[in-house]
Amino acid sequence: MSILLAIEGLRKAYLDGGIKRWVLNDTSLTLHAGEVVALCGPSGSGKTTLMNLVAGLLEPDQGRIALHVEAQQLLISDMGVAERARVRRRHMGYVFQFFNLVPTLNVRENVLLPLELNGRSDLAAAALARLSALGLNSHERQYPEQLSGGERQRTAIARALAHEPTLVLADEPTGNLDAENAHRVVELLWREVRALNSGLIIATHDESIAARADRVIRFSQ
Amino acid sequence: MMLLVKSQMRFLLRVPWSALTALVGLTLGVASVVAVHQISTGVDSSLRDTTPPHLTELSHLLDFPGLDTEGYFSLRRRWRLGEYPEISAIVPIVEGQAILAGRSVTVIGADWLALGIRSRGGSGAITSEGGLPVIDMLAESEVLAAVELGLAEDQQFTVNGRKYAVAGVLEGNLGPVLFADIGVAYELLQLSPQSLSYIGIRIKDSWFSWRAAMEQLMPGLSAGLPDPAVPEALAIDWAVRPVAYDLPSVGFARSVLFNLGALGSLALIVAWFLIYQVAVIWLRRQQLLITRLGALGVRPGEFLAGFLLSFAVFGLMATALGIALGQALSGVLVRLSTAGYSDVAGSPELGPWIVGKAAVSGLGVCIVGGWAAFSREWFDVRLRRWQVLLLTAFLVALIVMGTAIEGTGLLGGFASILALSLLAVMALTFLLRLCRPLSEHLGGRVLLRMGLRDAIWYPRVIGVALAALTLAVATSIAIGLMVESFRLDFVRMLDIRLAGDLYLRGEPREISQARLWLEAQPEVVRVTASGVARGRAGGRPVELSYADYDAGQMQRYGYDKALGDNQTLISERLSRQVGAGAGDLLEVAGGEFEVVHVFPGFGDPVPRVLVSLAAVRELGLTTAFDRLSVELRDGANAVPQLGGQQGTLLGDRLGDRFAALNVQRRDGIRKLALQIFDRTFAVTQALTLLAMAIAVVGMYIALTALRLTQGPTLQLLSFQGVTSRELLGLSALRSLALGGLALLLALPLGIVMAWVLCRIINPRAFGWTVELQFPLSGWLPPLLLGLSAALLAGVLPAPREKGDLDAAA
Ligand SMILES: Nc1ncnc2c1ncn2[C@@H]1O[C@H](COP(=O)(O)OP(=O)(O)OP(=O)(O)O)[C@@H](O)[C@H]1O
Ligand SMILES: [Mg+2]
């Protein structure tokens, strides 16, 4: 299996009343294609911070983050803001706990959003097929406010995978759902990520979800 | 209850930025009202000086053909017997022309004691309630002279071989007038003591005092109201006219004041929209708090009281600031344009009226705006379909009545503009709702689509601010179009009317000498002499211009034949006042004339009549030419040329020879006229800009609120790899779309408003119709200004406020 993401010696601190407080201290992680890694740990232990660093929304104080795409190595930790945005746009998808969808776009438009941003209309048919597979074809014309929580998360999954990204980041995607819906959503996420042979990093407090990951990384305070 | 107020006050402190910007907007609104009031009271007090002393205490003037003292005595007898209980005073008045030092002056004689001018003590000093200067009781052969006559106090002069003394000089623009006791006036005018010009009466009814009170509230308001009704019992035997007819320039100035007042209120209306919008936004931000308080059993009324109390504090702050700013602003505006009232004080002291008016404005806007927003947000009060239809029908009826019925006056005109605006606001809400389903079918790039959709997706957060922007831009367009159209008309009139290259004014004797000299000069093509007398036409006081009006002269007034001896040209103002047009017969200075043409008399506060020289002599009026217009070969010599020999130019030679004459070149007159014109409208345009500024503040607050509610979406998009530059573009696009929507509505609204201004309000206020034209300079600047303002409001940074974090908690 080829390496998809390589994180080495990552350090990140926040200024807290003038004092540096280290949230991540020498974190390393390797992710292979088709692999699912779960991040577990108490609240405030740095799971979201790690995801944001990988996504390029934050800059690390130290360390290396490299994304491998088609035999090419993209050194996210060395890039400028605009270039990181470009990498995110092309190669990453994400699912959040809430506020995943643009309220003024309907389900179909939300899903096609990454394709339009990337100019990849060739993937539209596949993306819409995935939307159907997620059981949302009757909701295509609806707006986020008209969907249930589970439907919103499934739409978010369809959107995260629409442009067939190399890496999918999911930050507590089921935190807002009941157990039954949570398992359904995770199941679908798994299936679609594997079908694309992408990598998935999922942060969760739910041990039963973590247990189903290929690997679990535990964070401590 | 105290806790609720406290919570509201704390909320204000937690949203310091939007509170501050809203305060700025409201302060501007109050300042506009204060400034307009200050200017108006200044103009008003100088107008009071312009009112001739014999009219200050009167409400109506009566006469009938062939009136003499017998008519006066019989009226007085019947009045004493209690026949006309509404009359509180009756005064006989004579009026005529006399020649003083070769100059025609108006002499007005009245029975001063009958005017109710109270005698004070034994010294004989008298004063009146109307603010007349304190003068001694006029003795035999004493007169009061208007300052324009150039006579000094105690100066002696001779008329018809009799000596008279000036007992006092009256300031103000009264014209060349002498006031005397009625007996002295008979002598001055060489009239028989049986003759009488008209009778003045004072009618005190509730309507009259109500008008006076309203005038205090808004100077110039009475110009907007129909003329007071004539007592019916009198109207049978007498031709009754309100005193206002004899004060045309006062009426003119009051119309200006009324227009200013209306524009000053525009800023306040826009400020109301702003406050309403802010209240809606703040209530939305506190939605969570409100639901939790509701769950705790707090009743809506209790929350409303707390909410309104905090708004009242806000309104009081705006009042205090607005008074201070308004004082400064009125000074600036007066300097910007003295509009012909050079003696207007910049900032008169604060009276109870102005403080009260500012407080009512500031507090009223806050309380009413807050209350309206609350009932809409909490109770979801919405107009039903039939209510909307009823309101629309009512507004349409208002517009039709206000524009079609002349009797509704200026108030009717402005009421229809207000109704138009309200209709436009309703149309905007409708448009926003209509656009939502349409926007779902928008094509194009996704960010573009989002920007456009955002613009109409949140009508509650943005709709009212948008309406305010629409109103401000529309008014600005209307005023711009009106002023530009007016200016085009005015320039055209100047170019036609100013046919001469040189204009001379002066004493009749010197004028006639200058005329002889000029006619002998080789470069002179033609010299036309003319004079002006004061008289009445159709009962209205007019300026009677006379000259040798041949076909060439008449062309300048838009009539292509020479003026016949029993024909007359009248200005549009007079035509409207007496209801006479071309083909009608009109009584002018006691003779009967056929009106052959009506000409626009822009800028003439007094209605004008042109009659031939022969006709004036026939009427028995004394004629004295006091002005010349001179046409030169090629016109070139009138203007000094660079490097030219100054001494050889006709204008200069003329000035050397006749030093006492006032010589003006055409270019000079033209320039001055345009300068006065532009200054007259400077205040108007400044006020519309002020309203626009308030609207922009409102847009800024609304767009900021919109952006803050979209925080999660922006985060989402940036996760999606949308760069911050693209996000800024999205914001800009959204505001442009909103601005565009506002302007889409503002342009037609502005044009209709401009039409009402040109065709309805202008003729009613000033007596002339302006041809509505659409020069680029009239409508494009307001449009561009509105659009860039909306754009700016959308991309200006806004700090995050704690109040929003509360909402997310
Ligand atoms: N922008 C920031 N500035 C300062 N401190 C921050 C910032 N963002 C996060 N932190 C701090 O960093 C620590 C890690 O936060 P992070 O959001 O990564 O935790 P988490 O593991 O995702 O927690 P949770 O399970 O609650 O989502 C926390 O203590 C948090 O207070
Ligand atoms: Mg987290």
PDB file of C-alpha atoms in Angstrom, chain B residues 461-683:
ATOM      1  CA  VAL B 461     -32.032  41.228   7.887  1.00  0.00           C
ATOM      2  CA  ILE B 462     -31.507  43.351   4.814  1.00  0.00           C
ATOM      3  CA  GLY B 463     -34.880  44.385   3.370  1.00  0.00           C
ATOM      4  CA  VAL B 464     -35.574  47.537   5.355  1.00  0.00           C
ATOM      5  CA  ALA B 465     -32.054  48.889   4.993  1.00  0.00           C
ATOM      6  CA  LEU B 466     -32.354  48.224   1.296  1.00  0.00           C
ATOM      7  CA  ALA B 467     -35.632  50.124   1.172  1.00  0.00           C
ATOM      8  CA  ALA B 468     -33.959  53.052   2.903  1.00  0.00           C
ATOM      9  CA  LEU B 469     -31.158  53.020   0.353  1.00  0.00           C
ATOM     10  CA  THR B 470     -33.717  52.886  -2.442  1.00  0.00           C
ATOM     11  CA  LEU B 471     -35.516  55.913  -1.025  1.00  0.00           C
ATOM     12  CA  ALA B 472     -32.358  57.911  -0.525  1.00  0.00           C
ATOM     13  CA  VAL B 473     -31.050  57.167  -4.005  1.00  0.00           C
ATOM     14  CA  ALA B 474     -34.448  57.814  -5.596  1.00  0.00           C
ATOM     15  CA  THR B 475     -34.763  61.185  -3.852  1.00  0.00           C
ATOM     16  CA  SER B 476     -31.258  62.034  -4.880  1.00  0.00           C
ATOM     17  CA  ILE B 477     -32.089  61.149  -8.481  1.00  0.00           C
ATOM     18  CA  ALA B 478     -35.324  63.135  -8.312  1.00  0.00           C
ATOM     19  CA  ILE B 479     -33.645  66.219  -6.912  1.00  0.00           C
ATOM     20  CA  GLY B 480     -30.755  65.812  -9.338  1.00  0.00           C
ATOM     21  CA  LEU B 481     -33.072  65.532 -12.341  1.00  0.00           C
ATOM     22  CA  MET B 482     -35.235  68.393 -11.161  1.00  0.00           C
ATOM     23  CA  VAL B 483     -32.289  70.706 -10.526  1.00  0.00           C
ATOM     24  CA  GLU B 484     -30.573  69.803 -13.799  1.00  0.00           C
ATOM     25  CA  SER B 485     -33.795  70.170 -15.814  1.00  0.00           C
ATOM     26  CA  PHE B 486     -34.477  73.417 -14.061  1.00  0.00           C
ATOM     27  CA  ARG B 487     -30.955  74.594 -14.771  1.00  0.00           C
ATOM     28  CA  LEU B 488     -31.286  73.746 -18.461  1.00  0.00           C
ATOM     29  CA  ASP B 489     -34.558  75.693 -18.608  1.00  0.00           C
ATOM     30  CA  PHE B 490     -33.000  78.525 -16.701  1.00  0.00           C
ATOM     31  CA  VAL B 491     -29.944  78.723 -18.964  1.00  0.00           C
ATOM     32  CA  ARG B 492     -32.168  78.640 -22.033  1.00  0.00           C
ATOM     33  CA  MET B 493     -34.299  81.400 -20.565  1.00  0.00           C
ATOM     34  CA  LEU B 494     -31.180  83.466 -19.777  1.00  0.00           C
ATOM     35  CA  ASP B 495     -29.844  83.014 -23.300  1.00  0.00           C
ATOM     36  CA  ILE B 496     -33.104  84.158 -24.840  1.00  0.00           C
ATOM     37  CA  ARG B 497     -33.875  86.885 -22.349  1.00  0.00           C
ATOM     38  CA  LEU B 498     -30.407  88.403 -22.238  1.00  0.00           C
ATOM     39  CA  ALA B 499     -30.401  89.761 -25.765  1.00  0.00           C
ATOM     40  CA  GLY B 500     -28.363  92.867 -24.966  1.00  0.00           C
ATOM     41  CA  ASP B 501     -24.620  92.974 -24.545  1.00  0.00           C
ATOM     42  CA  LEU B 502     -24.723  95.672 -21.899  1.00  0.00           C
ATOM     43  CA  TYR B 503     -27.319  96.421 -19.240  1.00  0.00           C
ATOM     44  CA  LEU B 504     -27.629  99.776 -17.534  1.00  0.00           C
ATOM     45  CA  ARG B 505     -29.661 100.858 -14.552  1.00  0.00           C
ATOM     46  CA  GLY B 506     -29.900 104.159 -12.819  1.00  0.00           C
ATOM     47  CA  GLU B 507     -31.776 107.393 -12.274  1.00  0.00           C
ATOM     48  CA  PRO B 508     -34.232 108.097 -15.112  1.00  0.00           C
ATOM     49  CA  ARG B 509     -32.546 111.423 -15.927  1.00  0.00           C
ATOM     50  CA  GLU B 510     -29.118 109.943 -16.274  1.00  0.00           C
ATOM     51  CA  ILE B 511     -30.505 106.943 -18.145  1.00  0.00           C
ATOM     52  CA  SER B 512     -32.019 109.200 -20.791  1.00  0.00           C
ATOM     53  CA  GLN B 513     -28.698 111.034 -21.199  1.00  0.00           C
ATOM     54  CA  ALA B 514     -26.847 107.763 -21.512  1.00  0.00           C
ATOM     55  CA  ARG B 515     -29.366 106.635 -24.084  1.00  0.00           C
ATOM     56  CA  LEU B 516     -28.697 109.669 -26.305  1.00  0.00           C
ATOM     57  CA  TRP B 517     -24.946 109.250 -25.990  1.00  0.00           C
ATOM     58  CA  LEU B 518     -25.106 105.520 -26.731  1.00  0.00           C
ATOM     59  CA  GLU B 519     -27.224 105.956 -29.833  1.00  0.00           C
ATOM     60  CA  ALA B 520     -24.482 108.188 -31.239  1.00  0.00           C
ATOM     61  CA  GLN B 521     -21.761 105.546 -30.791  1.00  0.00           C
ATOM     62  CA  PRO B 522     -20.715 103.677 -33.952  1.00  0.00           C
ATOM     63  CA  GLU B 523     -20.548 100.211 -32.359  1.00  0.00           C
ATOM     64  CA  VAL B 524     -24.084 100.408 -30.952  1.00  0.00           C
ATOM     65  CA  VAL B 525     -26.701  98.609 -33.015  1.00  0.00           C
ATOM     66  CA  ARG B 526     -29.683  99.232 -30.824  1.00  0.00           C
ATOM     67  CA  VAL B 527     -30.692 100.656 -27.451  1.00  0.00           C
ATOM     68  CA  THR B 528     -33.897  99.584 -25.742  1.00  0.00           C
ATOM     69  CA  ALA B 529     -35.204 101.509 -22.752  1.00  0.00           C
ATOM     70  CA  SER B 530     -37.645 100.061 -20.271  1.00  0.00           C
ATOM     71  CA  GLY B 531     -39.103 100.811 -16.911  1.00  0.00           C
ATOM     72  CA  VAL B 532     -40.926  99.028 -14.146  1.00  0.00           C
ATOM     73  CA  ALA B 533     -43.963 100.166 -12.225  1.00  0.00           C
ATOM     74  CA  ARG B 534     -45.792  98.424  -9.442  1.00  0.00           C
ATOM     75  CA  GLY B 535     -49.451  97.824  -9.832  1.00  0.00           C
ATOM     76  CA  ARG B 536     -52.128  95.169  -9.711  1.00  0.00           C
ATOM     77  CA  ALA B 537     -53.322  92.673 -12.236  1.00  0.00           C
ATOM     78  CA  GLY B 538     -56.357  90.570 -11.467  1.00  0.00           C
ATOM     79  CA  GLY B 539     -56.106  91.784  -7.877  1.00  0.00           C
ATOM     80  CA  ARG B 540     -52.561  90.563  -7.430  1.00  0.00           C
ATOM     81  CA  PRO B 541     -49.630  92.896  -6.951  1.00  0.00           C
ATOM     82  CA  VAL B 542     -47.396  92.709 -10.026  1.00  0.00           C
ATOM     83  CA  GLU B 543     -44.314  94.219 -11.551  1.00  0.00           C
ATOM     84  CA  LEU B 544     -45.454  96.086 -14.614  1.00  0.00           C
ATOM     85  CA  SER B 545     -42.682  96.227 -17.212  1.00  0.00           C
ATOM     86  CA  TYR B 546     -43.105  98.643 -20.071  1.00  0.00           C
ATOM     87  CA  ALA B 547     -41.008  99.351 -23.139  1.00  0.00           C
ATOM     88  CA  ASP B 548     -41.309  99.617 -26.866  1.00  0.00           C
ATOM     89  CA  TYR B 549     -42.062  95.941 -27.281  1.00  0.00           C
ATOM     90  CA  ASP B 550     -41.534  95.269 -30.981  1.00  0.00           C
ATOM     91  CA  ALA B 551     -41.469  91.822 -32.533  1.00  0.00           C
ATOM     92  CA  GLY B 552     -37.730  91.450 -31.871  1.00  0.00           C
ATOM     93  CA  GLN B 553     -38.156  92.245 -28.202  1.00  0.00           C
ATOM     94  CA  MET B 554     -41.140  89.952 -27.884  1.00  0.00           C
ATOM     95  CA  GLN B 555     -39.219  87.027 -29.300  1.00  0.00           C
ATOM     96  CA  ARG B 556     -37.181  86.976 -26.118  1.00  0.00           C
ATOM     97  CA  TYR B 557     -40.375  86.100 -24.284  1.00  0.00           C
ATOM     98  CA  GLY B 558     -41.404  83.459 -26.782  1.00  0.00           C
ATOM     99  CA  TYR B 559     -43.994  85.609 -28.597  1.00  0.00           C
ATOM    100  CA  ASP B 560     -43.402  86.429 -32.243  1.00  0.00           C
ATOM    101  CA  LYS B 561     -45.374  89.628 -32.814  1.00  0.00           C
ATOM    102  CA  ALA B 562     -45.137  93.177 -31.561  1.00  0.00           C
ATOM    103  CA  LEU B 563     -47.219  93.843 -28.442  1.00  0.00           C
ATOM    104  CA  GLY B 564     -50.442  95.710 -29.196  1.00  0.00           C
ATOM    105  CA  ASP B 565     -51.668  98.529 -26.997  1.00  0.00           C
ATOM    106  CA  ASN B 566     -54.427  96.516 -25.360  1.00  0.00           C
ATOM    107  CA  GLN B 567     -52.439  93.326 -25.164  1.00  0.00           C
ATOM    108  CA  THR B 568     -50.315  91.925 -22.392  1.00  0.00           C
ATOM    109  CA  LEU B 569     -47.840  89.144 -21.691  1.00  0.00           C
ATOM    110  CA  ILE B 570     -48.000  87.664 -18.213  1.00  0.00           C
ATOM    111  CA  SER B 571     -45.639  85.401 -16.286  1.00  0.00           C
ATOM    112  CA  GLU B 572     -46.628  81.819 -15.537  1.00  0.00           C
ATOM    113  CA  ARG B 573     -46.789  82.640 -11.861  1.00  0.00           C
ATOM    114  CA  LEU B 574     -49.476  85.246 -12.395  1.00  0.00           C
ATOM    115  CA  SER B 575     -51.245  83.040 -14.903  1.00  0.00           C
ATOM    116  CA  ARG B 576     -51.608  80.360 -12.219  1.00  0.00           C
ATOM    117  CA  GLN B 577     -52.594  82.817  -9.527  1.00  0.00           C
ATOM    118  CA  VAL B 578     -55.407  84.458 -11.431  1.00  0.00           C
ATOM    119  CA  GLY B 579     -56.234  81.497 -13.628  1.00  0.00           C
ATOM    120  CA  ALA B 580     -55.829  83.386 -16.879  1.00  0.00           C
ATOM    121  CA  GLY B 581     -54.129  82.128 -20.025  1.00  0.00           C
ATOM    122  CA  ALA B 582     -53.594  83.228 -23.612  1.00  0.00           C
ATOM    123  CA  GLY B 583     -56.844  84.594 -25.080  1.00  0.00           C
ATOM    124  CA  ASP B 584     -58.317  85.631 -21.718  1.00  0.00           C
ATOM    125  CA  LEU B 585     -59.068  89.181 -20.694  1.00  0.00           C
ATOM    126  CA  LEU B 586     -57.275  90.474 -17.630  1.00  0.00           C
ATOM    127  CA  GLU B 587     -57.652  93.648 -15.621  1.00  0.00           C
ATOM    128  CA  VAL B 588     -54.243  95.335 -15.306  1.00  0.00           C
ATOM    129  CA  ALA B 589     -53.832  98.559 -13.312  1.00  0.00           C
ATOM    130  CA  GLY B 590     -57.439  99.463 -13.911  1.00  0.00           C
ATOM    131  CA  GLY B 591     -57.443  98.796 -17.687  1.00  0.00           C
ATOM    132  CA  GLU B 592     -58.598  95.746 -19.564  1.00  0.00           C
ATOM    133  CA  PHE B 593     -56.027  93.792 -21.574  1.00  0.00           C
ATOM    134  CA  GLU B 594     -55.982  90.659 -23.664  1.00  0.00           C
ATOM    135  CA  VAL B 595     -53.441  88.101 -22.526  1.00  0.00           C
ATOM    136  CA  VAL B 596     -51.611  87.044 -25.678  1.00  0.00           C
ATOM    137  CA  HIS B 597     -48.918  84.849 -24.219  1.00  0.00           C
ATOM    138  CA  VAL B 598     -47.695  83.344 -20.932  1.00  0.00           C
ATOM    139  CA  PHE B 599     -43.929  83.324 -20.366  1.00  0.00           C
ATOM    140  CA  PRO B 600     -41.920  81.430 -17.740  1.00  0.00           C
ATOM    141  CA  GLY B 601     -40.625  83.880 -15.187  1.00  0.00           C
ATOM    142  CA  PHE B 602     -37.988  81.795 -13.460  1.00  0.00           C
ATOM    143  CA  GLY B 603     -36.541  83.407 -10.411  1.00  0.00           C
ATOM    144  CA  ASP B 604     -38.995  86.303 -10.349  1.00  0.00           C
ATOM    145  CA  PRO B 605     -40.564  86.144  -6.913  1.00  0.00           C
ATOM    146  CA  VAL B 606     -43.168  88.735  -7.928  1.00  0.00           C
ATOM    147  CA  PRO B 607     -45.545  87.978 -10.807  1.00  0.00           C
ATOM    148  CA  ARG B 608     -44.807  90.051 -13.917  1.00  0.00           C
ATOM    149  CA  VAL B 609     -46.834  91.732 -16.620  1.00  0.00           C
ATOM    150  CA  LEU B 610     -45.531  93.257 -19.864  1.00  0.00           C
ATOM    151  CA  VAL B 611     -47.479  96.094 -21.456  1.00  0.00           C
ATOM    152  CA  SER B 612     -46.665  98.540 -24.191  1.00  0.00           C
ATOM    153  CA  LEU B 613     -45.428 102.026 -23.404  1.00  0.00           C
ATOM    154  CA  ALA B 614     -48.497 103.607 -24.932  1.00  0.00           C
ATOM    155  CA  ALA B 615     -50.773 101.483 -22.780  1.00  0.00           C
ATOM    156  CA  VAL B 616     -49.015 102.546 -19.579  1.00  0.00           C
ATOM    157  CA  ARG B 617     -49.409 106.196 -20.519  1.00  0.00           C
ATOM    158  CA  GLU B 618     -53.043 105.572 -21.354  1.00  0.00           C
ATOM    159  CA  LEU B 619     -53.547 104.126 -17.865  1.00  0.00           C
ATOM    160  CA  GLY B 620     -52.292 107.387 -16.431  1.00  0.00           C
ATOM    161  CA  LEU B 621     -49.251 105.834 -14.762  1.00  0.00           C
ATOM    162  CA  THR B 622     -46.113 107.914 -14.540  1.00  0.00           C
ATOM    163  CA  THR B 623     -43.428 106.419 -16.718  1.00  0.00           C
ATOM    164  CA  ALA B 624     -39.744 106.734 -16.138  1.00  0.00           C
ATOM    165  CA  PHE B 625     -37.202 104.545 -17.900  1.00  0.00           C
ATOM    166  CA  ASP B 626     -34.636 103.358 -15.459  1.00  0.00           C
ATOM    167  CA  ARG B 627     -32.948 100.631 -17.471  1.00  0.00           C
ATOM    168  CA  LEU B 628     -31.356 100.221 -20.869  1.00  0.00           C
ATOM    169  CA  SER B 629     -30.329  97.180 -22.805  1.00  0.00           C
ATOM    170  CA  VAL B 630     -27.703  97.795 -25.459  1.00  0.00           C
ATOM    171  CA  GLU B 631     -26.892  95.602 -28.430  1.00  0.00           C
ATOM    172  CA  LEU B 632     -23.467  96.035 -29.959  1.00  0.00           C
ATOM    173  CA  ARG B 633     -22.023  95.216 -33.352  1.00  0.00           C
ATOM    174  CA  ASP B 634     -20.703  91.610 -33.040  1.00  0.00           C
ATOM    175  CA  GLY B 635     -21.117  91.970 -29.339  1.00  0.00           C
ATOM    176  CA  ALA B 636     -17.361  91.755 -29.081  1.00  0.00           C
ATOM    177  CA  ASN B 637     -16.602  95.151 -27.694  1.00  0.00           C
ATOM    178  CA  ALA B 638     -18.566  94.632 -24.571  1.00  0.00           C
ATOM    179  CA  VAL B 639     -16.111  92.129 -23.211  1.00  0.00           C
ATOM    180  CA  PRO B 640     -12.601  93.330 -22.429  1.00  0.00           C
ATOM    181  CA  GLN B 641     -10.169  91.311 -24.484  1.00  0.00           C
ATOM    182  CA  LEU B 642      -6.767  90.233 -23.324  1.00  0.00           C
ATOM    183  CA  GLY B 643      -4.209  92.799 -24.476  1.00  0.00           C
ATOM    184  CA  GLY B 644      -6.947  95.013 -25.812  1.00  0.00           C
ATOM    185  CA  GLN B 645      -6.855  98.707 -25.111  1.00  0.00           C
ATOM    186  CA  GLN B 646      -9.165  99.020 -22.140  1.00  0.00           C
ATOM    187  CA  GLY B 647      -9.874 102.690 -22.656  1.00  0.00           C
ATOM    188  CA  THR B 648     -11.418 102.175 -26.058  1.00  0.00           C
ATOM    189  CA  LEU B 649     -14.004  99.642 -24.994  1.00  0.00           C
ATOM    190  CA  LEU B 650     -17.528 100.974 -24.949  1.00  0.00           C
ATOM    191  CA  GLY B 651     -18.371  99.547 -21.544  1.00  0.00           C
ATOM    192  CA  ASP B 652     -15.387 101.309 -20.007  1.00  0.00           C
ATOM    193  CA  ARG B 653     -16.004 104.610 -21.755  1.00  0.00           C
ATOM    194  CA  LEU B 654     -19.596 104.434 -20.559  1.00  0.00           C
ATOM    195  CA  GLY B 655     -18.490 103.776 -17.000  1.00  0.00           C
ATOM    196  CA  ASP B 656     -16.125 106.769 -17.113  1.00  0.00           C
ATOM    197  CA  ARG B 657     -18.762 109.073 -18.479  1.00  0.00           C
ATOM    198  CA  PHE B 658     -21.779 108.047 -16.406  1.00  0.00           C
ATOM    199  CA  ALA B 659     -20.218 107.051 -13.129  1.00  0.00           C
ATOM    200  CA  ALA B 660     -23.517 106.831 -11.260  1.00  0.00           C
ATOM    201  CA  LEU B 661     -24.947 104.232 -13.638  1.00  0.00           C
ATOM    202  CA  ASN B 662     -24.820 100.557 -12.894  1.00  0.00           C
ATOM    203  CA  VAL B 663     -23.315  98.938 -15.996  1.00  0.00           C
ATOM    204  CA  GLN B 664     -23.344  95.163 -16.317  1.00  0.00           C
ATOM    205  CA  ARG B 665     -22.096  92.959 -19.102  1.00  0.00           C
ATOM    206  CA  ARG B 666     -24.199  90.076 -20.288  1.00  0.00           C
ATOM    207  CA  ASP B 667     -21.634  87.495 -19.186  1.00  0.00           C
ATOM    208  CA  GLY B 668     -21.532  89.041 -15.765  1.00  0.00           C
ATOM    209  CA  ILE B 669     -25.292  88.908 -15.322  1.00  0.00           C
ATOM    210  CA  ARG B 670     -25.413  85.381 -16.643  1.00  0.00           C
ATOM    211  CA  LYS B 671     -22.664  84.209 -14.351  1.00  0.00           C
ATOM    212  CA  LEU B 672     -24.223  85.847 -11.334  1.00  0.00           C
ATOM    213  CA  ALA B 673     -27.643  84.421 -12.122  1.00  0.00           C
ATOM    214  CA  LEU B 674     -26.236  80.913 -12.431  1.00  0.00           C
ATOM    215  CA  GLN B 675     -24.236  81.363  -9.259  1.00  0.00           C
ATOM    216  CA  ILE B 676     -27.343  82.320  -7.333  1.00  0.00           C
ATOM    217  CA  PHE B 677     -29.175  79.419  -8.927  1.00  0.00           C
ATOM    218  CA  ASP B 678     -26.541  76.892  -7.930  1.00  0.00           C
ATOM    219  CA  ARG B 679     -26.323  78.232  -4.414  1.00  0.00           C
ATOM    220  CA  THR B 680     -30.080  78.062  -4.038  1.00  0.00           C
ATOM    221  CA  PHE B 681     -29.970  74.315  -4.583  1.00  0.00           C
ATOM    222  CA  ALA B 682     -26.761  73.620  -2.700  1.00  0.00           C
ATOM    223  CA  VAL B 683     -28.617  73.071   0.573  1.00  0.00           C
TER     224      VAL B 683
END
